[in-house]
Coordinates of C-alpha atoms in Angstrom, one line a residue:
Chain I
M155 CA -41.7 6.1 17.8
N156 CA -43.2 2.6 17.5
K157 CA -41.7 -0.5 16.0
A158 CA -43.7 -0.5 12.8
S159 CA -42.7 3.1 12.0
L160 CA -39.0 2.4 12.7
Q161 CA -39.3 -0.7 10.5
T162 CA -40.7 1.4 7.6
I163 CA -37.9 3.9 8.0
H164 CA -35.3 1.0 8.0
N165 CA -36.9 -0.5 4.9
N166 CA -36.9 2.8 3.1
I167 CA -33.2 3.5 3.7
K168 CA -31.9 0.0 3.1
P169 CA -31.2 0.5 -0.7
Y170 CA -28.9 3.4 0.2
I171 CA -26.9 2.0 3.2
H172 CA -24.8 -1.0 4.1
K173 CA -26.1 -3.5 6.5
T174 CA -22.9 -3.5 8.5
P175 CA -21.4 -6.6 10.0
V176 CA -21.2 -7.4 13.8
F177 CA -17.8 -8.5 15.0
T178 CA -16.8 -10.5 18.1
S179 CA -13.5 -11.3 19.6
Q180 CA -12.7 -14.0 22.2
L181 CA -9.9 -12.0 23.6
L182 CA -12.1 -8.9 24.1
N183 CA -14.8 -11.1 25.6
D184 CA -12.2 -12.4 28.0
I185 CA -11.0 -8.8 28.9
C186 CA -14.6 -7.6 29.4
E187 CA -15.7 -10.9 31.1
A188 CA -18.9 -10.5 28.9
E189 CA -20.1 -11.3 25.4
V190 CA -19.5 -8.1 23.4
F191 CA -21.0 -7.6 20.0
F192 CA -19.4 -4.8 18.0
K193 CA -21.7 -3.1 15.3
C194 CA -19.2 -2.0 12.7
E195 CA -20.4 1.4 11.4
N196 CA -16.9 2.1 10.4
F197 CA -17.8 -0.1 7.4
Q198 CA -20.9 2.0 6.7
K199 CA -21.0 4.1 3.4
M200 CA -18.7 7.1 3.8
G201 CA -17.4 5.5 6.9
A202 CA -19.9 6.4 9.7
F203 CA -23.4 5.8 11.0
K204 CA -24.3 9.4 10.0
M205 CA -25.2 8.0 6.5
R206 CA -28.3 6.5 8.0
G207 CA -29.8 9.7 9.5
A208 CA -28.8 11.8 6.5
T209 CA -30.5 9.3 4.1
H210 CA -33.7 9.1 6.0
A211 CA -34.0 12.8 6.5
I212 CA -33.7 13.4 2.8
L213 CA -36.0 10.6 1.8
N214 CA -38.6 12.0 4.2
L215 CA -38.7 15.4 2.4
T216 CA -41.6 16.4 0.1
Q217 CA -41.0 16.3 -3.7
D218 CA -40.9 20.1 -3.7
Q219 CA -38.3 20.1 -0.9
K220 CA -36.2 17.5 -2.6
R221 CA -36.2 19.7 -5.8
K222 CA -34.7 22.6 -3.8
G223 CA -32.0 20.6 -2.0
V224 CA -30.7 20.4 1.5
V225 CA -28.2 22.4 3.5
T226 CA -26.2 21.8 6.7
H227 CA -23.2 23.1 8.5
S228 CA -20.6 20.6 9.5
S229 CA -16.9 19.9 9.0
G230 CA -17.2 16.3 10.1
N231 CA -18.9 13.1 9.1
F232 CA -22.4 14.6 8.7
A233 CA -21.2 16.8 5.8
Q234 CA -19.9 13.8 4.0
A235 CA -23.0 11.8 4.8
L236 CA -25.4 14.5 3.6
A237 CA -23.4 15.0 0.4
L238 CA -23.3 11.3 -0.4
A239 CA -27.0 10.6 0.6
A240 CA -28.1 13.5 -1.4
K241 CA -26.1 12.3 -4.4
S242 CA -27.6 8.8 -4.1
I243 CA -31.1 10.2 -4.0
G244 CA -30.6 12.8 -6.7
V245 CA -30.8 15.9 -4.5
K246 CA -28.5 18.9 -4.2
A247 CA -26.5 19.2 -0.9
Y248 CA -25.2 22.6 0.2
I249 CA -22.5 22.2 2.8
V250 CA -21.3 25.1 5.0
M251 CA -17.8 24.4 6.2
P252 CA -15.3 26.6 8.1
K253 CA -12.6 27.7 5.7
N254 CA -9.9 26.2 8.0
A255 CA -11.4 22.7 7.7
P256 CA -8.9 20.0 6.9
Q257 CA -8.2 19.7 3.1
V258 CA -9.1 15.9 3.3
K259 CA -12.6 16.7 4.6
K260 CA -13.2 19.3 1.9
E261 CA -12.1 16.9 -0.8
A262 CA -14.3 14.1 0.6
V263 CA -17.4 16.4 0.5
L264 CA -16.5 17.5 -3.0
G265 CA -15.9 13.9 -4.0
Y266 CA -19.5 13.1 -3.0
G267 CA -20.8 16.0 -5.1
G268 CA -21.5 18.4 -2.2
I269 CA -21.6 22.1 -2.9
I270 CA -19.4 23.8 -0.4
S271 CA -19.7 27.3 1.0
F272 CA -16.8 28.4 3.2
C273 CA -17.3 30.6 6.2
E274 CA -15.3 32.0 9.1
P275 CA -14.7 29.3 11.8
T276 CA -17.4 30.5 14.3
N277 CA -20.8 29.2 15.2
Q278 CA -22.3 32.6 14.3
A279 CA -20.8 32.7 10.8
R280 CA -21.8 29.2 9.9
E281 CA -25.4 29.7 11.0
A282 CA -25.6 32.9 9.1
M283 CA -24.2 31.3 6.0
A284 CA -26.6 28.4 6.2
K285 CA -29.5 30.8 6.7
K286 CA -28.4 32.8 3.6
I287 CA -28.3 29.6 1.5
Q288 CA -31.7 28.6 2.7
Q289 CA -33.1 31.9 1.7
E290 CA -31.4 32.0 -1.7
T291 CA -32.2 28.4 -2.7
G292 CA -35.1 27.3 -0.7
A293 CA -33.0 24.3 0.5
T294 CA -34.2 22.6 3.7
F295 CA -31.8 22.9 6.7
L296 CA -30.9 19.5 8.3
H297 CA -29.1 19.6 11.6
P298 CA -26.5 16.8 12.1
S299 CA -28.0 15.5 15.3
N300 CA -30.9 17.6 16.6
N301 CA -33.5 16.6 14.0
I302 CA -36.1 13.9 14.6
D303 CA -35.7 12.4 11.1
V304 CA -32.0 12.2 11.5
I305 CA -32.4 10.6 15.0
N306 CA -34.9 8.1 13.6
G307 CA -32.4 7.2 10.8
Q308 CA -29.6 6.7 13.3
A309 CA -31.9 4.2 15.2
T310 CA -31.4 1.7 12.4
A311 CA -27.9 0.8 13.4
A312 CA -29.2 -0.6 16.8
I313 CA -32.2 -2.1 15.0
E314 CA -29.9 -4.2 12.8
L315 CA -27.9 -5.2 15.9
L316 CA -31.0 -6.1 17.9
E317 CA -32.5 -8.1 15.0
E318 CA -29.3 -10.2 14.9
Y319 CA -28.8 -10.3 18.7
P320 CA -32.1 -9.8 20.5
N321 CA -30.9 -10.6 24.0
L322 CA -28.5 -7.7 24.5
K323 CA -28.7 -6.3 28.1
Y324 CA -27.0 -3.0 27.2
I325 CA -25.9 -1.1 24.1
Y326 CA -23.0 1.3 24.5
V327 CA -22.7 4.3 22.2
P328 CA -20.6 7.4 22.2
V329 CA -22.5 10.7 22.9
G330 CA -21.7 14.0 21.2
G331 CA -24.6 15.8 19.6
G332 CA -26.9 13.1 20.9
G333 CA -28.4 11.8 17.6
L334 CA -27.0 8.3 17.8
L335 CA -27.7 8.0 21.5
A336 CA -31.4 9.1 21.1
G337 CA -31.8 6.9 18.0
T338 CA -30.4 3.9 19.8
I339 CA -32.7 4.5 22.7
L340 CA -35.7 4.6 20.3
A341 CA -34.5 1.3 18.8
A342 CA -33.9 -0.4 22.1
N343 CA -37.4 0.7 23.4
A344 CA -39.1 -0.6 20.3
Y345 CA -37.2 -3.7 19.6
S346 CA -36.4 -5.1 23.0
K347 CA -38.1 -5.6 26.3
N348 CA -35.3 -4.8 28.6
C349 CA -32.2 -3.6 26.7
K350 CA -30.9 -0.4 28.2
V351 CA -28.6 2.2 26.5
I352 CA -25.5 3.6 28.1
A353 CA -23.4 6.4 26.6
G354 CA -19.7 7.0 26.8
E355 CA -18.5 10.6 26.9
P356 CA -15.1 12.1 27.2
E357 CA -14.5 13.7 30.6
N358 CA -13.0 16.8 28.8
V359 CA -16.3 17.5 27.0
N360 CA -18.8 16.3 29.6
D361 CA -21.7 18.5 28.6
A362 CA -24.2 15.6 28.2
Y363 CA -23.2 14.2 31.6
R364 CA -23.8 17.6 33.2
S365 CA -27.0 18.0 31.3
L366 CA -28.4 14.9 32.9
L367 CA -27.5 16.2 36.3
S368 CA -28.9 19.7 35.8
G369 CA -31.9 18.7 33.7
K370 CA -31.1 21.3 31.0
I371 CA -28.8 21.3 28.0
E372 CA -25.3 22.3 29.1
S373 CA -22.4 23.3 26.8
N374 CA -18.6 22.9 27.0
T375 CA -16.2 25.8 27.7
A376 CA -13.2 23.8 26.5
N377 CA -13.2 21.1 23.8
N378 CA -9.8 19.4 24.2
T379 CA -10.5 15.8 23.3
I380 CA -9.1 13.3 20.8
A381 CA -12.7 12.2 20.1
D382 CA -13.3 15.1 17.7
G383 CA -16.8 13.9 16.7
L384 CA -18.0 14.4 20.3
K385 CA -17.4 18.1 20.9
T386 CA -20.9 19.1 20.1
Q387 CA -23.8 19.5 22.5
L388 CA -27.3 18.0 22.9
G389 CA -30.4 19.7 21.4
D390 CA -34.0 20.1 22.2
K391 CA -35.1 17.3 20.0
N392 CA -32.8 14.6 21.4
F393 CA -32.3 15.7 25.0
P394 CA -35.9 14.8 26.1
I395 CA -35.4 11.3 24.8
I396 CA -32.0 10.9 26.4
K397 CA -33.1 12.4 29.8
K398 CA -36.1 10.1 30.0
Y399 CA -34.5 6.8 29.0
V400 CA -30.7 6.7 29.1
E401 CA -29.4 4.2 31.7
S402 CA -26.4 6.4 32.5
I403 CA -23.6 8.4 30.9
Q404 CA -20.1 7.1 31.7
L405 CA -17.3 9.6 31.6
V406 CA -13.9 8.4 30.3
T407 CA -10.5 10.0 30.2
E408 CA -8.3 10.7 27.2
I409 CA -5.9 7.9 28.3
E410 CA -8.8 5.5 28.5
I411 CA -10.0 6.4 25.0
V412 CA -6.6 5.8 23.5
K413 CA -6.3 2.5 25.4
A414 CA -9.7 1.3 24.1
M415 CA -8.8 2.5 20.6
T416 CA -5.6 0.5 20.7
L417 CA -7.5 -2.6 21.7
I418 CA -9.9 -2.2 18.8
W419 CA -7.1 -1.6 16.3
Q420 CA -4.8 -4.4 17.6
R421 CA -7.3 -7.0 18.5
L422 CA -10.3 -6.5 16.2
K423 CA -8.0 -5.3 13.4
L424 CA -10.5 -2.5 12.7
V425 CA -9.7 1.1 11.8
V426 CA -12.1 3.2 14.0
E427 CA -12.1 6.8 14.9
P428 CA -11.5 7.9 18.5
S429 CA -15.2 8.6 19.1
S430 CA -15.9 4.9 18.6
A431 CA -13.4 3.9 21.2
V432 CA -15.2 6.1 23.7
A433 CA -18.0 3.5 23.8
L434 CA -15.6 0.6 24.5
A435 CA -13.8 2.7 27.1
A436 CA -17.1 3.1 28.9
V437 CA -17.6 -0.7 28.7
L438 CA -14.2 -1.3 30.3
K439 CA -15.1 1.1 33.2
Q440 CA -18.3 -0.8 33.9
K441 CA -16.9 -4.4 34.0
N442 CA -18.8 -5.1 37.2
K443 CA -22.1 -4.1 35.6
I444 CA -21.7 -6.2 32.5
K445 CA -20.0 -9.3 33.9
G446 CA -21.4 -12.4 32.2
K447 CA -23.9 -10.4 30.1
K448 CA -24.4 -9.9 26.4
I449 CA -23.8 -6.3 25.4
G450 CA -23.6 -4.3 22.1
V451 CA -21.2 -1.6 21.3
I452 CA -21.7 0.7 18.3
L453 CA -18.4 1.5 16.6
S454 CA -19.6 4.8 15.2
G455 CA -17.1 5.4 12.4
G456 CA -13.7 4.9 10.8
N457 CA -12.8 8.3 9.4
V458 CA -9.5 9.0 11.1
D459 CA -6.4 10.6 9.9
I460 CA -4.0 7.7 9.8
T461 CA -1.0 10.0 9.5
N462 CA -1.9 11.5 12.9
L463 CA -2.6 8.7 15.4
P464 CA -2.4 8.7 19.2
F465 CA -0.2 5.7 19.5
Chain R
M60 CA -3.8 -32.3 -4.8
N61 CA -7.4 -33.0 -6.0
K62 CA -10.5 -31.2 -5.0
A63 CA -11.8 -34.0 -2.8
S64 CA -8.6 -34.2 -0.8
L65 CA -8.5 -30.4 -0.3
Q66 CA -12.2 -30.5 0.7
T67 CA -11.4 -33.1 3.4
I68 CA -8.5 -30.9 4.7
H69 CA -10.8 -27.9 4.8
N70 CA -13.5 -29.8 6.6
N71 CA -11.0 -31.1 9.1
I72 CA -9.6 -27.7 10.1
K73 CA -13.0 -25.8 10.1
P74 CA -13.6 -26.3 13.8
Y75 CA -10.2 -24.6 14.6
I76 CA -10.2 -21.6 12.2
H77 CA -12.5 -18.7 11.3
K78 CA -14.2 -18.6 7.9
T79 CA -13.0 -15.1 7.2
P80 CA -15.3 -12.5 5.5
V81 CA -14.8 -11.2 2.0
F82 CA -14.9 -7.4 1.7
T83 CA -15.5 -5.2 -1.3
S84 CA -15.3 -1.4 -1.8
Q85 CA -16.9 0.6 -4.6
L86 CA -14.1 3.1 -4.3
L87 CA -11.4 0.5 -4.7
N88 CA -13.3 -1.1 -7.6
D89 CA -13.3 2.4 -9.2
I90 CA -9.6 2.8 -8.6
C91 CA -8.8 -0.7 -10.0
E92 CA -11.4 -0.5 -12.8
A93 CA -12.3 -4.1 -11.8
E94 CA -14.3 -6.0 -9.2
V95 CA -12.0 -6.7 -6.3
F96 CA -12.8 -9.3 -3.6
F97 CA -10.6 -9.0 -0.5
K98 CA -10.3 -12.2 1.6
C99 CA -9.7 -10.9 5.1
E100 CA -7.2 -13.2 6.7
N101 CA -6.3 -10.3 9.1
F102 CA -9.5 -11.5 10.9
Q103 CA -8.2 -15.1 11.0
K104 CA -7.4 -16.5 14.5
M105 CA -4.1 -15.1 15.8
G106 CA -4.4 -12.5 12.9
A107 CA -3.1 -14.3 9.8
F108 CA -3.6 -17.1 7.3
K109 CA -0.8 -19.1 8.9
M110 CA -3.3 -20.5 11.4
R111 CA -4.7 -22.6 8.5
G112 CA -1.5 -24.4 7.6
A113 CA -0.4 -24.9 11.2
T114 CA -3.7 -26.4 12.1
H115 CA -3.7 -28.9 9.2
A116 CA -0.1 -29.9 9.7
I117 CA -0.7 -30.8 13.4
L118 CA -4.0 -32.5 12.7
N119 CA -2.3 -34.7 10.0
L120 CA 0.3 -36.1 12.5
T121 CA 0.0 -39.6 13.9
Q122 CA -1.2 -40.0 17.5
D123 CA 2.3 -40.8 18.6
Q124 CA 3.7 -37.7 16.9
K125 CA 1.0 -35.6 18.5
R126 CA 1.9 -36.9 21.9
K127 CA 5.5 -35.8 21.4
G128 CA 4.6 -32.3 20.2
V129 CA 5.8 -30.0 17.3
V130 CA 8.7 -27.6 16.9
T131 CA 9.4 -24.7 14.5
H132 CA 11.7 -21.8 14.3
S133 CA 10.0 -18.5 13.5
S134 CA 9.8 -15.0 15.0
G135 CA 6.7 -14.2 13.0
N136 CA 3.2 -15.3 12.4
F137 CA 3.9 -19.0 12.1
A138 CA 5.3 -19.1 15.6
Q139 CA 2.0 -17.7 17.0
A140 CA -0.1 -19.9 14.6
L141 CA 1.7 -23.1 15.6
A142 CA 1.4 -22.2 19.3
L143 CA -2.3 -21.5 19.1
A144 CA -3.1 -24.4 16.8
A145 CA -1.2 -26.8 19.0
K146 CA -3.0 -25.5 22.1
S147 CA -6.4 -25.9 20.4
I148 CA -5.7 -29.5 19.4
G149 CA -4.0 -30.3 22.7
V150 CA -0.4 -30.7 21.6
K151 CA 2.9 -29.2 22.9
A152 CA 4.5 -26.5 20.6
Y153 CA 8.2 -25.8 21.0
I154 CA 9.1 -22.5 19.3
V155 CA 12.7 -21.5 18.6
M156 CA 13.0 -17.7 18.5
P157 CA 16.0 -15.4 18.1
K158 CA 16.6 -13.8 21.5
N159 CA 16.3 -10.3 20.0
A160 CA 12.7 -10.9 18.7
P161 CA 10.3 -8.1 19.7
Q162 CA 8.8 -8.5 23.2
V163 CA 5.3 -8.3 21.8
K164 CA 5.9 -11.4 19.6
K165 CA 7.5 -13.3 22.5
E166 CA 4.4 -12.5 24.7
A167 CA 2.0 -13.5 21.9
V168 CA 3.6 -17.0 21.6
L169 CA 3.7 -17.4 25.4
G170 CA 0.0 -16.2 25.6
Y171 CA -1.0 -19.0 23.2
G172 CA 0.9 -21.5 25.4
G173 CA 4.0 -22.0 23.2
I174 CA 7.2 -23.2 24.9
I175 CA 10.0 -20.8 23.7
S176 CA 13.7 -21.6 23.4
F177 CA 15.8 -18.6 22.6
C178 CA 18.8 -18.7 20.3
E179 CA 21.3 -16.4 18.7
P180 CA 19.8 -14.5 15.7
T181 CA 21.3 -16.6 13.0
N182 CA 19.9 -19.2 10.7
Q183 CA 22.5 -21.7 11.8
A184 CA 21.7 -21.2 15.5
R185 CA 18.0 -21.6 15.1
E186 CA 18.3 -24.7 13.0
A187 CA 20.7 -26.2 15.5
M188 CA 18.3 -25.4 18.4
A189 CA 15.3 -26.8 16.6
K190 CA 17.3 -30.0 15.8
K191 CA 18.3 -30.3 19.5
I192 CA 14.7 -30.0 20.6
Q193 CA 13.7 -32.6 18.1
Q194 CA 16.3 -35.0 19.5
E195 CA 15.4 -34.4 23.1
T196 CA 11.6 -34.5 22.8
G197 CA 10.9 -36.4 19.6
A198 CA 8.8 -33.4 18.5
T199 CA 8.0 -33.1 14.8
F200 CA 9.6 -30.2 13.0
L201 CA 7.2 -28.1 10.9
H202 CA 8.6 -25.6 8.5
P203 CA 6.5 -22.4 8.2
S204 CA 6.2 -22.6 4.4
N205 CA 8.1 -25.5 2.9
N206 CA 6.0 -28.3 4.2
I207 CA 3.3 -29.9 2.0
D208 CA 0.8 -30.2 4.9
V209 CA 1.3 -26.5 5.7
I210 CA 0.9 -25.6 2.0
N211 CA -2.4 -27.7 1.8
G212 CA -3.7 -25.9 4.8
Q213 CA -2.9 -22.5 3.4
A214 CA -5.0 -23.5 0.3
T215 CA -8.2 -23.2 2.3
A216 CA -8.2 -19.4 2.3
A217 CA -8.5 -19.4 -1.5
I218 CA -11.0 -22.4 -1.3
E219 CA -13.3 -20.3 0.8
L220 CA -12.9 -17.3 -1.6
L221 CA -13.6 -19.4 -4.7
E222 CA -16.6 -21.2 -3.1
E223 CA -18.1 -17.7 -2.5
Y224 CA -16.9 -16.2 -5.8
P225 CA -16.3 -19.0 -8.4
N226 CA -15.7 -16.6 -11.3
L227 CA -12.5 -15.0 -10.3
K228 CA -10.1 -14.5 -13.2
Y229 CA -7.0 -13.9 -10.9
I230 CA -6.1 -14.3 -7.3
Y231 CA -3.3 -12.0 -6.0
V232 CA -1.3 -13.0 -3.0
P233 CA 2.0 -11.9 -1.5
V234 CA 5.0 -14.2 -1.8
G235 CA 7.6 -14.7 0.9
G236 CA 8.4 -18.3 1.8
G237 CA 5.9 -19.5 -0.8
G238 CA 3.5 -21.4 1.3
L239 CA 0.5 -19.2 0.7
L240 CA 1.3 -18.8 -3.0
A241 CA 1.7 -22.6 -3.6
G242 CA -1.5 -23.3 -1.5
T243 CA -3.5 -20.7 -3.4
I244 CA -2.3 -22.3 -6.7
L245 CA -3.5 -25.8 -5.6
A246 CA -6.9 -24.3 -4.6
A247 CA -7.3 -22.4 -7.9
N248 CA -6.3 -25.5 -9.9
A249 CA -8.8 -27.7 -8.1
Y250 CA -11.7 -25.3 -7.6
S251 CA -11.7 -23.3 -10.8
K252 CA -11.4 -23.9 -14.5
N253 CA -9.4 -20.8 -15.4
C254 CA -8.5 -18.8 -12.3
K255 CA -4.8 -18.0 -12.4
V256 CA -2.7 -16.9 -9.4
I257 CA -0.4 -13.9 -9.4
A258 CA 2.1 -13.0 -6.6
G259 CA 3.2 -9.6 -5.4
E260 CA 6.8 -9.4 -4.2
P261 CA 8.8 -6.5 -2.8
E262 CA 11.5 -5.4 -5.3
N263 CA 14.0 -5.2 -2.3
V264 CA 13.6 -9.0 -1.6
N265 CA 12.9 -10.3 -5.1
D266 CA 14.2 -13.8 -4.6
A267 CA 11.0 -15.5 -5.9
Y268 CA 11.0 -13.4 -9.0
R269 CA 14.6 -14.3 -9.7
S270 CA 13.9 -17.9 -8.9
L271 CA 11.3 -18.0 -11.7
L272 CA 13.8 -16.5 -14.1
S273 CA 16.7 -18.8 -13.2
G274 CA 14.7 -21.9 -12.6
K275 CA 16.3 -22.6 -9.2
I276 CA 15.7 -21.3 -5.7
E277 CA 17.4 -17.9 -5.2
S278 CA 18.0 -16.1 -2.0
N279 CA 18.3 -12.5 -0.9
T280 CA 21.5 -10.7 0.0
A281 CA 19.7 -7.8 1.6
N282 CA 16.3 -7.8 3.3
N283 CA 15.4 -4.2 3.6
T284 CA 11.6 -4.2 3.2
I285 CA 8.7 -2.9 5.3
A286 CA 6.9 -6.2 4.4
D287 CA 8.8 -8.2 7.1
G288 CA 6.8 -11.3 6.5
L289 CA 8.2 -11.7 3.0
K290 CA 11.9 -11.8 3.7
T291 CA 12.2 -15.6 3.5
Q292 CA 12.9 -17.6 0.4
L293 CA 11.1 -20.4 -1.4
G294 CA 11.7 -24.1 -0.7
D295 CA 11.9 -27.4 -2.5
K296 CA 8.3 -28.3 -1.6
N297 CA 6.6 -25.2 -2.9
F298 CA 8.9 -24.0 -5.7
P299 CA 7.9 -26.8 -8.1
I300 CA 4.3 -25.9 -7.7
I301 CA 5.0 -22.2 -8.1
K302 CA 7.3 -22.7 -11.1
K303 CA 4.8 -24.8 -13.0
Y304 CA 1.6 -22.8 -12.4
V305 CA 2.1 -19.2 -11.2
E306 CA 0.9 -16.7 -13.8
S307 CA 3.5 -14.2 -12.9
I308 CA 5.3 -12.5 -10.0
Q309 CA 4.8 -8.7 -9.9
L310 CA 7.5 -6.7 -8.2
V311 CA 6.5 -3.6 -6.2
T312 CA 8.5 -0.8 -4.6
E313 CA 8.4 0.1 -0.9
I314 CA 6.5 3.3 -1.9
E315 CA 3.9 1.3 -3.8
I316 CA 3.5 -1.0 -0.7
V317 CA 2.9 1.9 1.6
K318 CA 0.5 3.5 -0.9
A319 CA -1.5 0.3 -1.1
M320 CA -1.5 -0.1 2.7
T321 CA -2.8 3.4 3.0
L322 CA -5.7 2.6 0.7
I323 CA -6.6 -0.5 2.6
W324 CA -6.5 1.3 6.0
Q325 CA -8.3 4.4 4.8
R326 CA -10.8 3.0 2.4
L327 CA -11.5 -0.5 3.6
K328 CA -11.0 0.5 7.3
L329 CA -8.9 -2.6 7.9
V330 CA -5.8 -3.0 9.9
V331 CA -3.5 -5.1 7.7
E332 CA 0.3 -5.8 7.8
P333 CA 2.5 -4.5 5.0
S334 CA 2.8 -8.0 3.5
S335 CA -0.9 -7.9 2.7
A336 CA -0.6 -4.6 1.0
V337 CA 2.0 -6.1 -1.4
A338 CA -0.8 -8.1 -3.0
L339 CA -2.9 -4.9 -3.7
A340 CA 0.2 -3.0 -4.8
A341 CA 0.7 -5.8 -7.5
V342 CA -3.0 -5.4 -8.5
L343 CA -2.5 -1.6 -8.9
K344 CA 0.5 -2.2 -11.2
Q345 CA -1.5 -4.5 -13.4
K346 CA -4.6 -2.4 -14.1
N347 CA -4.5 -3.1 -17.8
K348 CA -4.5 -6.8 -17.2
I349 CA -7.5 -6.8 -14.8
K350 CA -9.7 -4.2 -16.3
G351 CA -13.3 -5.1 -16.1
K352 CA -12.6 -8.5 -14.5
K353 CA -13.4 -10.1 -11.2
I354 CA -10.3 -10.7 -9.1
G355 CA -9.5 -11.9 -5.6
V356 CA -6.9 -10.4 -3.2
I357 CA -5.8 -12.4 -0.1
L358 CA -5.1 -9.9 2.7
S359 CA -2.7 -12.2 4.5
G360 CA -2.7 -10.8 8.0
G361 CA -3.1 -8.0 10.4
N362 CA -0.3 -8.3 12.9
V363 CA 1.4 -5.0 12.7
D364 CA 2.9 -2.7 15.3
I365 CA 0.5 0.2 15.4
T366 CA 3.0 2.3 17.3
N367 CA 5.4 2.0 14.3
L368 CA 3.4 2.7 11.1
P369 CA 4.8 3.9 7.7
F370 CA 2.4 6.8 7.4

């Protein structure tokens, strides 16, 4: 993906997304012994970077496809993102959700005009339901992370960061399904000569880390992490990009995630979800590597249940 | 206080403070049926607007006074603000704190280089201790809210807001000691033709509301509110300004404060202290008054114990 193509994508989605601010903190710079630039996607529309990929994926459809709508299965941020992006563009969004999804998530999708179909809480059931909707409506299926249009859309967060701060040595992102990581790599390759991308991943769901080691996509047997957005696994569209270009994947413990989240809440005064803290936790484990350098951190989102916090 | 004088004060403190961002939210605009501009003093240095007043009050001292240092009694944001402002300017700050003040607040003051003297947790004891330090060191006493230089410094938050959004009809602030309210009034009078200032106050510590009714400074017998920054009472320097110019003081319940705080955390993704939520709670009680108008809300600070939240 060359710079001109990414630039066109960015220009196309600009009317539908926020250009999020970049925050800095002297205290966090002191702790990290580096200059750290936080890209605040918690302030993105619907509260997460996923709005970028969802918007681009819908805009990139043909008129005929747009008329028939889009469908995805997700109980997380991508469901909300697809519903809101579809509403903004004037397209129907069918969202398959497990029937035991939290009420607040159901309401958020409904609030953005999404059409929810509930299914049993298994992978098989949600895939079957999405397939059924595709067949009945002709809607286009959009995967939350393993779709090249979605990946290209996610690239725009790092594009904005690099346009503002071109001399970043590293950009740290969390890795779950791999859409943000692959997109950030595409942006860094196109917009910078030597900026490398590093991913943070919870030790408890270390499938991406193991995938890099084995050279094939691994999955998790357990998924016990506070970073609930990172439980998913890589896909065949993003793994080749990640495998070829990622600088490294840094594993972090649950305690390290909560510690980083506390720093962001207390010192930056930002409400971020645990997945965002995974990126800062990785930074804090690599202090030797970043010492004295300029680095970026993508705070991926702010959709967290404030009645159920880890501190 | 005329516009030119306030402008000079603002220019003088600019090197020592952040120009904080102004946030908006479509969802909060929808809820309020108005255009609401949030001035984010939670992102101010040391986490609250108090940095502005403390900085101006120190800068306005004579060279001789600066050499002898400053002293205040406070266990809250002003203690941290005075310590940090004094450190930035190169002046000693003596802080009188009750010995039962939370450890985190003691550490924050020490971290900013403040020299703490502990006293018994009574008004009498802290005033006596401050007087003793004044006598021994020649330090200048600076009151957290009832000092005209402090008040003029606090005015600069609203100045920045009005410079960016000149057509605000109302600015809502919380009222505790009255420094922010009086300062905001001075700014509105000087920088706008018809912007009025409205204060939110917890029903449980409604001394300012009662002071307006009786025409003299009232105090509280109980102080049971989550908005711990607002337990103090007005003073003879700020009350005349407030009495003459404030549009009204809107009382809000503890439940309304927590509800407003939840909105700010969940929707704006901002960590703010309960006192800040008091201003939004007042807005939400005056929906008829603000309908269709542009209004400002000063989010006073973000220093809150995230391990002890009301939701």
